[in-house]
XYZ file of N, CA and C in Angstrom:
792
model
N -2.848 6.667 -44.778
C -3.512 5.964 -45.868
C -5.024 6.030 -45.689
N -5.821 6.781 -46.802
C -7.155 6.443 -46.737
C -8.051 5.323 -46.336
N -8.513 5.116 -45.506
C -10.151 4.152 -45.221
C -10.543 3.512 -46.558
N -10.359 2.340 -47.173
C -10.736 1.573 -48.860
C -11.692 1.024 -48.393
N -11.964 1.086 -46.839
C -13.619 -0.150 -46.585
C -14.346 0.226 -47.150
N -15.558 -0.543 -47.431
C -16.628 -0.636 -47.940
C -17.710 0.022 -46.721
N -18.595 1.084 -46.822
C -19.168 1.598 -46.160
C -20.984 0.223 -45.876
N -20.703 -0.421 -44.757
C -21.826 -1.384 -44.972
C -23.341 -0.195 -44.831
N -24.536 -0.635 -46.032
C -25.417 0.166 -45.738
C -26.173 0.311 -44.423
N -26.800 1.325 -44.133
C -27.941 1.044 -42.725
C -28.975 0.661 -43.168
N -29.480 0.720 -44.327
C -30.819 -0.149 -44.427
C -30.662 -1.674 -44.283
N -32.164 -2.415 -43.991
C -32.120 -3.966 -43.965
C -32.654 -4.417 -44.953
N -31.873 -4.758 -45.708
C -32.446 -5.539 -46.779
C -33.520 -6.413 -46.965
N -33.157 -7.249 -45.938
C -34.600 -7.995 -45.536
C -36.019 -7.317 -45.541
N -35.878 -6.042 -44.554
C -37.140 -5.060 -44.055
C -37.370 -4.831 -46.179
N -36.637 -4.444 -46.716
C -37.070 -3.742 -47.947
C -37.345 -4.564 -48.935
N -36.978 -5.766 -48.499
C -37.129 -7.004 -49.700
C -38.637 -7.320 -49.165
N -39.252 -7.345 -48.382
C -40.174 -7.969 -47.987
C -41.414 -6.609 -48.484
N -40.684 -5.502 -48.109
C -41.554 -4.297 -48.184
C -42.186 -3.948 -49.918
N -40.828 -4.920 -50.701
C -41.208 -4.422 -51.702
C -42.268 -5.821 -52.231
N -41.976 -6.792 -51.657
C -42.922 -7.858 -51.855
C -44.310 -7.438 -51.600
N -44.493 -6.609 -50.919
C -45.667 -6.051 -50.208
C -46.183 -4.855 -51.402
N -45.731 -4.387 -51.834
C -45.839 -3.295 -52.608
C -46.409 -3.705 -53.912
N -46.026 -5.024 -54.300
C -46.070 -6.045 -55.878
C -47.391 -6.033 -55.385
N -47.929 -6.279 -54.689
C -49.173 -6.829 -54.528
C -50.538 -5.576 -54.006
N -49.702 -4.828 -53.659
C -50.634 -4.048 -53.506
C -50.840 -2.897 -54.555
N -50.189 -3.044 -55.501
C -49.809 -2.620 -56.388
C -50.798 -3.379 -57.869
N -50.064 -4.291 -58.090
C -50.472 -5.608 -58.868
C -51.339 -6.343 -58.689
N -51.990 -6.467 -57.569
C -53.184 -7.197 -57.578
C -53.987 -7.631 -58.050
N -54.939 -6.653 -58.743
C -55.995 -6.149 -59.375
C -55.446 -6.950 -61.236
N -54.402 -6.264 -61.520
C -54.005 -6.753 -62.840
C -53.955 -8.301 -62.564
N -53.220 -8.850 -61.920
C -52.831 -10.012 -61.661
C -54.520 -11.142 -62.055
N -55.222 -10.537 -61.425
C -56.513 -11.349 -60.735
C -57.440 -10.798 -62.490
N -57.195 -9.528 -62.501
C -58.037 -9.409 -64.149
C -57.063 -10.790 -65.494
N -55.723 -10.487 -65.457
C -55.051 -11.428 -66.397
C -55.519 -12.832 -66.195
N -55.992 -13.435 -64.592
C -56.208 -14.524 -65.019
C -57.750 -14.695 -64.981
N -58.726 -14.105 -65.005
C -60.031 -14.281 -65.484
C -59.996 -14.132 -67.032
N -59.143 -13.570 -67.598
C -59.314 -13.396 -69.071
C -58.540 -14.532 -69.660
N -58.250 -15.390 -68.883
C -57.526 -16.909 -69.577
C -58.929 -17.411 -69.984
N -58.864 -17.816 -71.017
C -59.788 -18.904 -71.715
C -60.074 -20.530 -70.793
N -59.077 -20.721 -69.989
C -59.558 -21.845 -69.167
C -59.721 -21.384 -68.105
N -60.054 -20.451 -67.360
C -60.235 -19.796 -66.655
C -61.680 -20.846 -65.543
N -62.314 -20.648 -66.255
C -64.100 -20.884 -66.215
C -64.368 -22.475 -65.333
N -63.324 -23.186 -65.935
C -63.143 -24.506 -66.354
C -62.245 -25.167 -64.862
N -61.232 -23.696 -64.632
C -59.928 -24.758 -63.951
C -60.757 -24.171 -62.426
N -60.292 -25.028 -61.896
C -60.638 -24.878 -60.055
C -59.332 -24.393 -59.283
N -57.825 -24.717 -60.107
C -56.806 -23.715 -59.407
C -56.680 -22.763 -59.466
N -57.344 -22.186 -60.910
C -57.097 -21.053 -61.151
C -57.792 -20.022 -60.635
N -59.504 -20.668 -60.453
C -60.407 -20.135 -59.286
C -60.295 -19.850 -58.123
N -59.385 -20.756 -57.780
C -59.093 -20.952 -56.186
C -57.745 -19.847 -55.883
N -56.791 -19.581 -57.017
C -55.764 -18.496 -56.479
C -56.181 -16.873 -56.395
N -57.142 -17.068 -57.567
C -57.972 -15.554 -57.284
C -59.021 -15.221 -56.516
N -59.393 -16.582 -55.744
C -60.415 -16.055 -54.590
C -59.379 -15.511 -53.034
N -57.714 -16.298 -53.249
C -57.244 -15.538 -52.484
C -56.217 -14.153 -52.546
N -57.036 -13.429 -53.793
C -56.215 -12.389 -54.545
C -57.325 -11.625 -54.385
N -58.752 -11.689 -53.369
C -59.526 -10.635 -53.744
C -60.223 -10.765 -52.355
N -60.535 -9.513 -51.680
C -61.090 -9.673 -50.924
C -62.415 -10.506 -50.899
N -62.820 -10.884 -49.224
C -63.505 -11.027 -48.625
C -64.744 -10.211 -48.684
N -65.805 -10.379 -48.948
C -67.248 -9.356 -49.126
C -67.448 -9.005 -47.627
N -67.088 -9.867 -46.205
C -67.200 -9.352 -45.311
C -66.603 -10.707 -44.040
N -67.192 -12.182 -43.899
C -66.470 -12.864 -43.191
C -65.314 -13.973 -43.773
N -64.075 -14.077 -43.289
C -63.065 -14.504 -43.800
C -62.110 -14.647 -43.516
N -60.961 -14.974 -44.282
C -59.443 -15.120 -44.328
C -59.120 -15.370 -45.671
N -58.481 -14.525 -46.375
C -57.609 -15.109 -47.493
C -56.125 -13.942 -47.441
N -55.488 -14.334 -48.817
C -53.988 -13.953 -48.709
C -54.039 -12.421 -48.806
N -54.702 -11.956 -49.742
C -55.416 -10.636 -49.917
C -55.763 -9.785 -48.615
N -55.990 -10.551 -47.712
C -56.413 -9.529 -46.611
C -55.020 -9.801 -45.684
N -54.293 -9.915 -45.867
C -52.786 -9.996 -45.325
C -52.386 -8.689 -45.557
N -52.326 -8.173 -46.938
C -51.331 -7.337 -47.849
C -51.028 -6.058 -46.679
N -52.479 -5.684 -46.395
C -52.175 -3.989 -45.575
C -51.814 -4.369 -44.391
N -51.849 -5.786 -43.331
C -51.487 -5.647 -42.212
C -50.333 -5.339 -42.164
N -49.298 -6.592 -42.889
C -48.027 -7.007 -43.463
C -47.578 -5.269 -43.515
N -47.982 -4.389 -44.350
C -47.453 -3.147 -44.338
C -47.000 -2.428 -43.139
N -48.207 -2.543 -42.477
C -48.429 -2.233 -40.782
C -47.274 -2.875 -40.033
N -47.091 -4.108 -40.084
C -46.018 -4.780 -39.522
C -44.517 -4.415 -40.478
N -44.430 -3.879 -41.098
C -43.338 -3.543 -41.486
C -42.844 -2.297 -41.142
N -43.796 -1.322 -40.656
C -43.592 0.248 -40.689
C -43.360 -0.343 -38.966
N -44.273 -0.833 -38.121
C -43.686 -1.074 -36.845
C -42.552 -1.993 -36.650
N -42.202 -2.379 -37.653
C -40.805 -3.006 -37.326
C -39.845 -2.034 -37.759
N -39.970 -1.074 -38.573
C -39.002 0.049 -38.992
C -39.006 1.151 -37.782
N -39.831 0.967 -37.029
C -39.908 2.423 -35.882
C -38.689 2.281 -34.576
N -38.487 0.859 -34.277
C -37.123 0.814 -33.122
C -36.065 1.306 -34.013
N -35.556 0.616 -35.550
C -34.595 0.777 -35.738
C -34.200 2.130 -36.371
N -35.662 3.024 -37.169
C -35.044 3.985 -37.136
C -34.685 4.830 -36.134
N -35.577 5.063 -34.972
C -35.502 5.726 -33.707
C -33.925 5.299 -32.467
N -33.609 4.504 -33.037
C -32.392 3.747 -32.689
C -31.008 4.863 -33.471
N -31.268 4.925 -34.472
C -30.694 5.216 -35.580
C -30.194 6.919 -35.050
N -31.483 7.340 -35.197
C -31.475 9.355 -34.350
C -31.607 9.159 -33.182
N -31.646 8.160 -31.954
C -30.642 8.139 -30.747
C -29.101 8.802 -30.845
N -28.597 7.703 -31.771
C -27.408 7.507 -31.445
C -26.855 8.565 -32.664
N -27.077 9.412 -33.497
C -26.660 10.627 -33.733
C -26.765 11.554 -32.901
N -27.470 11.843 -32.052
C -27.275 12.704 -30.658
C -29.118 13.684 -30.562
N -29.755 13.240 -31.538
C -31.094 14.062 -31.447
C -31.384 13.821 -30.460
N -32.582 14.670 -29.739
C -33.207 14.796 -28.499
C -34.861 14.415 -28.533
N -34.811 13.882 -27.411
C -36.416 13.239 -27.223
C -37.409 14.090 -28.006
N -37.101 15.526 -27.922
C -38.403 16.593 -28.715
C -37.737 16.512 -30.192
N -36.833 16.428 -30.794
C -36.775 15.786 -31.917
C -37.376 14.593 -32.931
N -37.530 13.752 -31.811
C -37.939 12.362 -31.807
C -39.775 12.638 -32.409
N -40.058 13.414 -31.766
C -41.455 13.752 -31.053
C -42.055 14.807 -32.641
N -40.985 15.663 -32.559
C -41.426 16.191 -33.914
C -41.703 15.367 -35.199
N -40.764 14.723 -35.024
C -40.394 13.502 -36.792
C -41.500 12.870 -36.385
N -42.246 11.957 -35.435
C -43.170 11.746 -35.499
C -44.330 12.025 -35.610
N -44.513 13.194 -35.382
C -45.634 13.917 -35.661
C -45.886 14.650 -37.140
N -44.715 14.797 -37.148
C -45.010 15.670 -38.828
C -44.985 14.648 -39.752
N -44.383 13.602 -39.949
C -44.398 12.416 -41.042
C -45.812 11.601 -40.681
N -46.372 11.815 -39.104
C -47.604 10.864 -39.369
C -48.934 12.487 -40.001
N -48.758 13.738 -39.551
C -49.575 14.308 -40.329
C -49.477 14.455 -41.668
N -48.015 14.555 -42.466
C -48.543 14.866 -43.855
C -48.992 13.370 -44.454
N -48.831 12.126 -43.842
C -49.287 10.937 -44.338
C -50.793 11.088 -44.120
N -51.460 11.333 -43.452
C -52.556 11.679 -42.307
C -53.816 12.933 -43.733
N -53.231 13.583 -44.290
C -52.879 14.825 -45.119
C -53.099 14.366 -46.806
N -52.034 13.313 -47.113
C -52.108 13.117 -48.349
C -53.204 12.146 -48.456
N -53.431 10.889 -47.202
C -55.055 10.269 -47.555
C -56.175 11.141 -48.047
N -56.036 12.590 -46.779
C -57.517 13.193 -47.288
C -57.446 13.655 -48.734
N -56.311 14.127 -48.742
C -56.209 14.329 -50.816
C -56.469 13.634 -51.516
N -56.560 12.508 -51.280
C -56.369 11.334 -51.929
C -57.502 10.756 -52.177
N -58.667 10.687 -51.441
C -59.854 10.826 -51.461
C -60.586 11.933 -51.045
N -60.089 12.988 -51.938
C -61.071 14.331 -52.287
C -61.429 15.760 -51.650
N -60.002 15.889 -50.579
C -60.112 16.693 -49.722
C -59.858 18.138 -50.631
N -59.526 18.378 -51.694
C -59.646 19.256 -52.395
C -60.899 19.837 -53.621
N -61.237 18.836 -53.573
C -62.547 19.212 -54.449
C -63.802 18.600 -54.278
N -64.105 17.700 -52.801
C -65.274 17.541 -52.972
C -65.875 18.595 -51.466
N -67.068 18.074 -50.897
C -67.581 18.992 -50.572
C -66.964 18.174 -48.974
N -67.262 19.183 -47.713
C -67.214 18.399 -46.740
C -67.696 17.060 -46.307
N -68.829 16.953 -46.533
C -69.916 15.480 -46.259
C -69.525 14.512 -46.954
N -68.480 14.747 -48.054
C -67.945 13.975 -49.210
C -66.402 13.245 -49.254
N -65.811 13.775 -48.347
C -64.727 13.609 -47.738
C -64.195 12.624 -47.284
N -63.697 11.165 -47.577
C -63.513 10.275 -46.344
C -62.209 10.901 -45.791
N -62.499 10.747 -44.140
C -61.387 11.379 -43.618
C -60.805 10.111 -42.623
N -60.841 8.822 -42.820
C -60.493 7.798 -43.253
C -60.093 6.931 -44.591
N -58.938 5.973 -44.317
C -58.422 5.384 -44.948
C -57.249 4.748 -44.764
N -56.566 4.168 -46.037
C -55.021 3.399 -45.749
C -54.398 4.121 -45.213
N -53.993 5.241 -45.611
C -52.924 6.371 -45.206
C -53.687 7.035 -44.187
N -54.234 7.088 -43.708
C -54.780 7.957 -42.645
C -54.740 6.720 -41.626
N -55.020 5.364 -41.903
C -54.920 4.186 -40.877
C -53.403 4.264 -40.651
N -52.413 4.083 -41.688
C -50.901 4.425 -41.165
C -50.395 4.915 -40.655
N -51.118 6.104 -40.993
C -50.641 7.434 -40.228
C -50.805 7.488 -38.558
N -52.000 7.063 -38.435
C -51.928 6.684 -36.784
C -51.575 5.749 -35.873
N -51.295 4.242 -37.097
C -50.231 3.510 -36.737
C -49.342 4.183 -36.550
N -48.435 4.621 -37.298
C -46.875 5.237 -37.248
C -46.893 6.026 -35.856
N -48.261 6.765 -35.703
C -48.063 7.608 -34.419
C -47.832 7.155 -33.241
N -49.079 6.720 -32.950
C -49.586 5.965 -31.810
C -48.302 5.025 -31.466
N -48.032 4.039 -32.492
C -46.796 2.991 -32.021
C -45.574 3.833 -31.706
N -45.593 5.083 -32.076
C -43.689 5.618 -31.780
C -43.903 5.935 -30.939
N -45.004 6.688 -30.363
C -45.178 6.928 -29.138
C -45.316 5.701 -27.679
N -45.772 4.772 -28.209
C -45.697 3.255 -27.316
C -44.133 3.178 -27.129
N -43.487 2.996 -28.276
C -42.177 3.089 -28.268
C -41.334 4.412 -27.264
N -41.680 4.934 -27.264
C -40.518 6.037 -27.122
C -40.851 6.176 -25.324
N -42.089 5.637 -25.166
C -42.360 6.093 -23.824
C -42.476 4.462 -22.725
N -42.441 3.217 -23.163
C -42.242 1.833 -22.824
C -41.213 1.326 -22.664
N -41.111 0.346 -22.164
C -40.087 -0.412 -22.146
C -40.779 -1.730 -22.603
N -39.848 -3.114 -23.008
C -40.823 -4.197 -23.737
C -41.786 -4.524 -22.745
N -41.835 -4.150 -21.442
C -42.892 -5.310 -20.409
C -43.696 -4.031 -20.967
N -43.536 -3.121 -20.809
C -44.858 -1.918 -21.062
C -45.486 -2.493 -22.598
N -44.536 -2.915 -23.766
C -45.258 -2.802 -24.517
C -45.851 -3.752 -25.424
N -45.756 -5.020 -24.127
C -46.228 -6.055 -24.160
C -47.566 -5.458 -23.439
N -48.066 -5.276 -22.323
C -48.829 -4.792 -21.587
C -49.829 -4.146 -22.818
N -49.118 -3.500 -23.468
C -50.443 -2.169 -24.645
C -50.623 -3.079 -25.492
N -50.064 -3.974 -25.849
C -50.420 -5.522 -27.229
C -51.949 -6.050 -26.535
N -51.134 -6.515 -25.230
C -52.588 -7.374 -24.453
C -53.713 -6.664 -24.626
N -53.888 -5.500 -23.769
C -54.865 -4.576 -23.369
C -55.065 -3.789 -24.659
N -55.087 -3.913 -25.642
C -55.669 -3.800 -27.253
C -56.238 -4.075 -27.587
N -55.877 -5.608 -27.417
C -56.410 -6.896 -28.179
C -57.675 -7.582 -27.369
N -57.524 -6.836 -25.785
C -58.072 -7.586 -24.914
C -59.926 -6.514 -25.169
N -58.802 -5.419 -24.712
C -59.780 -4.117 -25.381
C -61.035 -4.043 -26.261
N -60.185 -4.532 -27.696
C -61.134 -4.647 -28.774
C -62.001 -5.524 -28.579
N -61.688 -7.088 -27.994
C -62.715 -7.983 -28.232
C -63.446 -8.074 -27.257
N -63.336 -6.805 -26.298
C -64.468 -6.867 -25.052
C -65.339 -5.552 -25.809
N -65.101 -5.072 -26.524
C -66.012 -3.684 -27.318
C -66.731 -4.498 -28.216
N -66.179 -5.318 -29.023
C -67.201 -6.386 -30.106
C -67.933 -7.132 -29.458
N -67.828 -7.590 -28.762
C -68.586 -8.418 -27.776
C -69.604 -8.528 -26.506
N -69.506 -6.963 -26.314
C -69.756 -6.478 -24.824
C -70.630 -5.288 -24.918
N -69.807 -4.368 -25.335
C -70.844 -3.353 -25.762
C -72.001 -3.287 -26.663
N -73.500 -3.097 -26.345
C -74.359 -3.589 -27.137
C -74.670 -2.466 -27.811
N -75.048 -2.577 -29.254
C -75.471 -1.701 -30.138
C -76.927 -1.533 -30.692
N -77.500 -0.047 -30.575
C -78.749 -0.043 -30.597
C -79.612 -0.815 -31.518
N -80.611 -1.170 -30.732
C -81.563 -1.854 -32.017
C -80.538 -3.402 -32.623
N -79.364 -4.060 -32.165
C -79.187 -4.546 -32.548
C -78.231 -5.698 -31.021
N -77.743 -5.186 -30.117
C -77.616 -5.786 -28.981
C -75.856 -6.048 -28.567
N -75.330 -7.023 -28.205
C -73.762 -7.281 -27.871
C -73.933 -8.134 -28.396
N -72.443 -8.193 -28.887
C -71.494 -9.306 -29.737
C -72.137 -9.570 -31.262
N -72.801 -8.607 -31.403
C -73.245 -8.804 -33.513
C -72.314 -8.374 -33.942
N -71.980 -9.173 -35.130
C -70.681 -9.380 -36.113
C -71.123 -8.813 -37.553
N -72.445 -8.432 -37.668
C -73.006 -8.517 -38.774
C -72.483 -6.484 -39.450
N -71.610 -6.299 -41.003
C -72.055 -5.355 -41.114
C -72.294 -4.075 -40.312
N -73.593 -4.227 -40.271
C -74.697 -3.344 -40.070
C -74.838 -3.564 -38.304
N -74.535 -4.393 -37.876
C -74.858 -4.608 -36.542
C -73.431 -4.600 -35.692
N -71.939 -4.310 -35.979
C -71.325 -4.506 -35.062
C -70.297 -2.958 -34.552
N -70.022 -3.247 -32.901
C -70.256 -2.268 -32.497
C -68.974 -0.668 -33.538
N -67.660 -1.617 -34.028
C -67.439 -0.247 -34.639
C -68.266 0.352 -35.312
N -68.631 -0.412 -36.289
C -69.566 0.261 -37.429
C -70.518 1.103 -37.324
N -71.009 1.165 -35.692
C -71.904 1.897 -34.905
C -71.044 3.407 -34.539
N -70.136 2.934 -33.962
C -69.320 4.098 -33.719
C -68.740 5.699 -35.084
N -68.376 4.740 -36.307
C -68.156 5.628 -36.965
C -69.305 6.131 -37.299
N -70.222 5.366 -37.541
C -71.464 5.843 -38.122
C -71.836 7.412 -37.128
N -72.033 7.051 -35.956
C -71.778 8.228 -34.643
C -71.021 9.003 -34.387
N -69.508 9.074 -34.950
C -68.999 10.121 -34.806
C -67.703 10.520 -36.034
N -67.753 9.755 -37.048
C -66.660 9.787 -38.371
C -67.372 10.948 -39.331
N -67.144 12.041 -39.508
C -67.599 12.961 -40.345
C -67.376 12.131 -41.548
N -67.823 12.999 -42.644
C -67.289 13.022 -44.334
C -68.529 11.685 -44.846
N -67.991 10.976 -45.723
C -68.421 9.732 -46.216
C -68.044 8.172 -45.643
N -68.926 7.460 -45.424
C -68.426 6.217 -45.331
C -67.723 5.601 -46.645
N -66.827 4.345 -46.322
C -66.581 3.525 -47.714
C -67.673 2.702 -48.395
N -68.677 2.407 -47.328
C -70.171 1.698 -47.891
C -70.666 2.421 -47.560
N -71.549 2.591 -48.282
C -73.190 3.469 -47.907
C -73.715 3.235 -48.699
N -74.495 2.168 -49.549
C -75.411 1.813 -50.273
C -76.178 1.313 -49.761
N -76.153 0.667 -48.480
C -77.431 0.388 -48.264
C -78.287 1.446 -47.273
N -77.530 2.794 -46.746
C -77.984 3.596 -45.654
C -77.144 3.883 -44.583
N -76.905 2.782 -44.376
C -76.156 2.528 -42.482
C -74.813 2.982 -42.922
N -73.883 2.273 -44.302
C -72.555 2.852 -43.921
C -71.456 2.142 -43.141
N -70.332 1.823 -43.305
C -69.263 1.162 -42.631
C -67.888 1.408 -43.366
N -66.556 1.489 -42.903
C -65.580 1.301 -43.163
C -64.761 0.830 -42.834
N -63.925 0.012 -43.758
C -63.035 -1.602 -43.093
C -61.672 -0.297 -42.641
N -61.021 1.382 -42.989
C -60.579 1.440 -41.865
C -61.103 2.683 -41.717
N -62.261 2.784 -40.478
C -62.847 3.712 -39.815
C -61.902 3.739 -38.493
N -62.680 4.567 -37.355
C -61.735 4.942 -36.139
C -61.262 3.122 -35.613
N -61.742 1.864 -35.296
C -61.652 0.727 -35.134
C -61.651 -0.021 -35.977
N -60.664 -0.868 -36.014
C -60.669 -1.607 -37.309
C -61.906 -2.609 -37.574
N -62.502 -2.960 -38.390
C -64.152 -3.494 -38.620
C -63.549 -4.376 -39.461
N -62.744 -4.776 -40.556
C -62.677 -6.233 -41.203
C -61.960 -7.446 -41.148
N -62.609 -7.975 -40.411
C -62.341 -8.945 -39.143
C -62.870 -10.401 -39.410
N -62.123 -11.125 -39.695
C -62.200 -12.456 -40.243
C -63.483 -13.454 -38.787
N -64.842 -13.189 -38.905
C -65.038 -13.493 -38.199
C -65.304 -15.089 -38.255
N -65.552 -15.504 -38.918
C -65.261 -16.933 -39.923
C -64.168 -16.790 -40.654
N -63.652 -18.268 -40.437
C -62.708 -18.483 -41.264
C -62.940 -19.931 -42.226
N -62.410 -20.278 -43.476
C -62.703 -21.675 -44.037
C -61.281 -21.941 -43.163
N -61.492 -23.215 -43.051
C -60.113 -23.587 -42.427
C -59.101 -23.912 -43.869
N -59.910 -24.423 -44.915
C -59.116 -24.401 -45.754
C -58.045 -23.597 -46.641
N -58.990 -22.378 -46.650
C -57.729 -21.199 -46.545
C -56.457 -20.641 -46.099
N -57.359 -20.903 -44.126
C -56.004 -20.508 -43.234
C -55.062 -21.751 -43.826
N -55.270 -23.249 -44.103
C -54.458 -24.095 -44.337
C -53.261 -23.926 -45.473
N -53.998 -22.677 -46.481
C -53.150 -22.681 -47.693
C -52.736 -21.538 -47.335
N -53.114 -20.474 -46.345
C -51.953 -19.280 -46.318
C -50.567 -19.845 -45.260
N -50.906 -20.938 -44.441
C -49.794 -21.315 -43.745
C -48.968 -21.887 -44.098
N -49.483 -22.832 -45.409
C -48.742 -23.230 -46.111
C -47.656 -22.393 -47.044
N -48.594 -21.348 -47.554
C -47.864 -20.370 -48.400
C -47.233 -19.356 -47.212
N -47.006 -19.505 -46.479
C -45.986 -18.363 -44.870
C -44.568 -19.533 -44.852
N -44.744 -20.918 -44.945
C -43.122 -21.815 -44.887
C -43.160 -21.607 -46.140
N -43.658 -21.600 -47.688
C -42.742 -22.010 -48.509
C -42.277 -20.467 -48.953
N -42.907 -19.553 -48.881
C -42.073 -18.386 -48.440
C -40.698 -17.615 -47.746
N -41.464 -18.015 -46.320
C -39.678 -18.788 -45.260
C -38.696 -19.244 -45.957
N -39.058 -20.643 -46.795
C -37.889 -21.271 -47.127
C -37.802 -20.334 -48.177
N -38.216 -19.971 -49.509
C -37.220 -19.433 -50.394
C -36.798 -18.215 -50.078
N -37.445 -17.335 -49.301
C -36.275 -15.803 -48.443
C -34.943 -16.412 -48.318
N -34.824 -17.839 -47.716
C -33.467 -18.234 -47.347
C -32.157 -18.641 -47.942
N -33.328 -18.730 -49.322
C -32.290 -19.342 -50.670
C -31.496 -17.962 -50.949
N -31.718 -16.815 -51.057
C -30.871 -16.149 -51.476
C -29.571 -15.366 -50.599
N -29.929 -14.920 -49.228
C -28.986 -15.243 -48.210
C -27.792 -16.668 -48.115
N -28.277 -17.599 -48.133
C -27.932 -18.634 -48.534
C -26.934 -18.878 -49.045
N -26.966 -18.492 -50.476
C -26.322 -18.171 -51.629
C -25.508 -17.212 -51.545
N -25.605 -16.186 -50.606
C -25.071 -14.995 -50.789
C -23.783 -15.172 -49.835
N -23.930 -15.678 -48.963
C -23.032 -15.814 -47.976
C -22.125 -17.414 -48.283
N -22.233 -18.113 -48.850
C -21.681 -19.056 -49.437
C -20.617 -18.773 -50.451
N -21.190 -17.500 -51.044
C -20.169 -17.092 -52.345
C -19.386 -16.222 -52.093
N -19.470 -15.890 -50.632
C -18.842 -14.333 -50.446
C -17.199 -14.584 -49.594
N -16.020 -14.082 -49.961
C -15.079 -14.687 -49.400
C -15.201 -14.081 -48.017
N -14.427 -14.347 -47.468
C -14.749 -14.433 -45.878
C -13.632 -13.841 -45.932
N -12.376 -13.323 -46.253
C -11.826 -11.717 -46.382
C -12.499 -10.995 -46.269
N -13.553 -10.580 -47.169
C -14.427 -9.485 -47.308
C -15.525 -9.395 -46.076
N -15.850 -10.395 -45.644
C -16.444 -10.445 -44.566
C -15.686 -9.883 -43.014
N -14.164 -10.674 -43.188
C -13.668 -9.904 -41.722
C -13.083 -8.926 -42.400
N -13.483 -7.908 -43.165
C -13.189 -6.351 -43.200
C -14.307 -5.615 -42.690
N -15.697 -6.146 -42.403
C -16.124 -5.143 -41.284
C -16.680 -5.496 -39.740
N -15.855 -6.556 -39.431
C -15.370 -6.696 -38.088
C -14.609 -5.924 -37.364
């Protein structure tokens, strides 16, 4: 007698429900934040002010919900890297398998940024050879490779010494004409660095100097925060929590539990 089970999928729903939450917004944003300046009470209301100051970036020191959107991405693609690599384990691929897929999916990502900003028709000097997709792209790398070659104490160890890393380079290393630990723009030490060695175009350059929020180090960096903000994105992280839960919830409440011990 044929197999009638239900083949359970390998994707996580969760990972893609969240991914696509991520997508609405990075996506939608922009419309979202134009529809409500063009409300007629717009001018007038202070909530309505207050949801689109956290729908738009930061000019440079900060925290709002807006500057979540691309980490959140970041944290989703590194939460997708155990389980797919888990996944072509256990079909039988081999470590140089592993090694290829990572490399070729982080270059043509790596590939379509520079297209993407102008690697076909503008001139070299014109080029950013930075960006989202080119920042992913070396996420995706760099982390599969943490992965593939760590174990968790190792890759706890590369979290610390990152983090520990970066804020001894912002802080420590002094930048010409301008000294250690300037936060400013124009004065802090990535912004020095790309300026020194990032070919093509910066994302600013109107005033001369030049900076990009993603050059070789990440530069947009909440160096102030209102506390009132962080107060309303933490707020908005539980009431989030709780409604993810309503529909699981629901789902497993309605579902007979026959159907459930058929893929036990």
């Amino acid at each position: 007698m044929a197999d009638d089970r239900a083949t359970p999928s390998e994707r996580l729903m969760s990972i893609d429900a969240l991914r696509g939450f991520d997508m609405f917004w990075i996506i939608g944003a922009d419309e979202v934040v134009a529809a409500l300046r063009n409300l007629p009470s717009f001018e007038s209301s202070s909530g309505l002010q207050a949801v689109v100051h956290q729908l738009e970036h930061v000019p440079w020191e900060g925290l709002v919900f807006y500057d979540l959107i691309f980490p959140l991405f970041v944290f989703l693609m590194g939460v997708s890297i155990p389980l797919a690599f888990t996944r072509r384990v256990a079909r039988g691929e081999s470590r140089g398998q592993l090694y290829w897929q990572l490399f070729r999916r982080s270059a043509i990502l790596y590939l379509l940024g520079i297209f993407y900003y102008g690697g076909l028709s503008n001139s070299f000097d014109q080029i950013r050879f930075v960006g989202v997709l080119q920042r992913i792209a070396f996420c995706y790398f760099f982390g599969g490779l943490i992965y593939l070659n760590t174990r968790p104490r190792g890759q706890v160890t590369w979290l610390v010494g990152l983090l520990l890393g970066y804020w001894a380079m912002l802080t420590l290393i002094p930048v010409p004409e301008h000294g250690a630990g300037v936060l400013t723009p124009e004065g802090n030490f990535t912004g020095y660095v790309d300026r020194l060695l990032l070919p093509g175009k910066a994302w600013f350059d109107s005033k001369g100097w030049g900076w990009d929020p993603e050059g070789l180090f990440p530069c947009a960096w909440p160096a102030k925060a209102d506390p009132v903000d962080l107060a309303l994105l933490i707020l908005l992280a539980l009431v989030l929590s709780f409604l993810a839960t309503l529909y699981p919830a629901w789902k497993a409440a309605s579902t007979d539990p026959v159907q459930v011990l058929r893929y036990e």
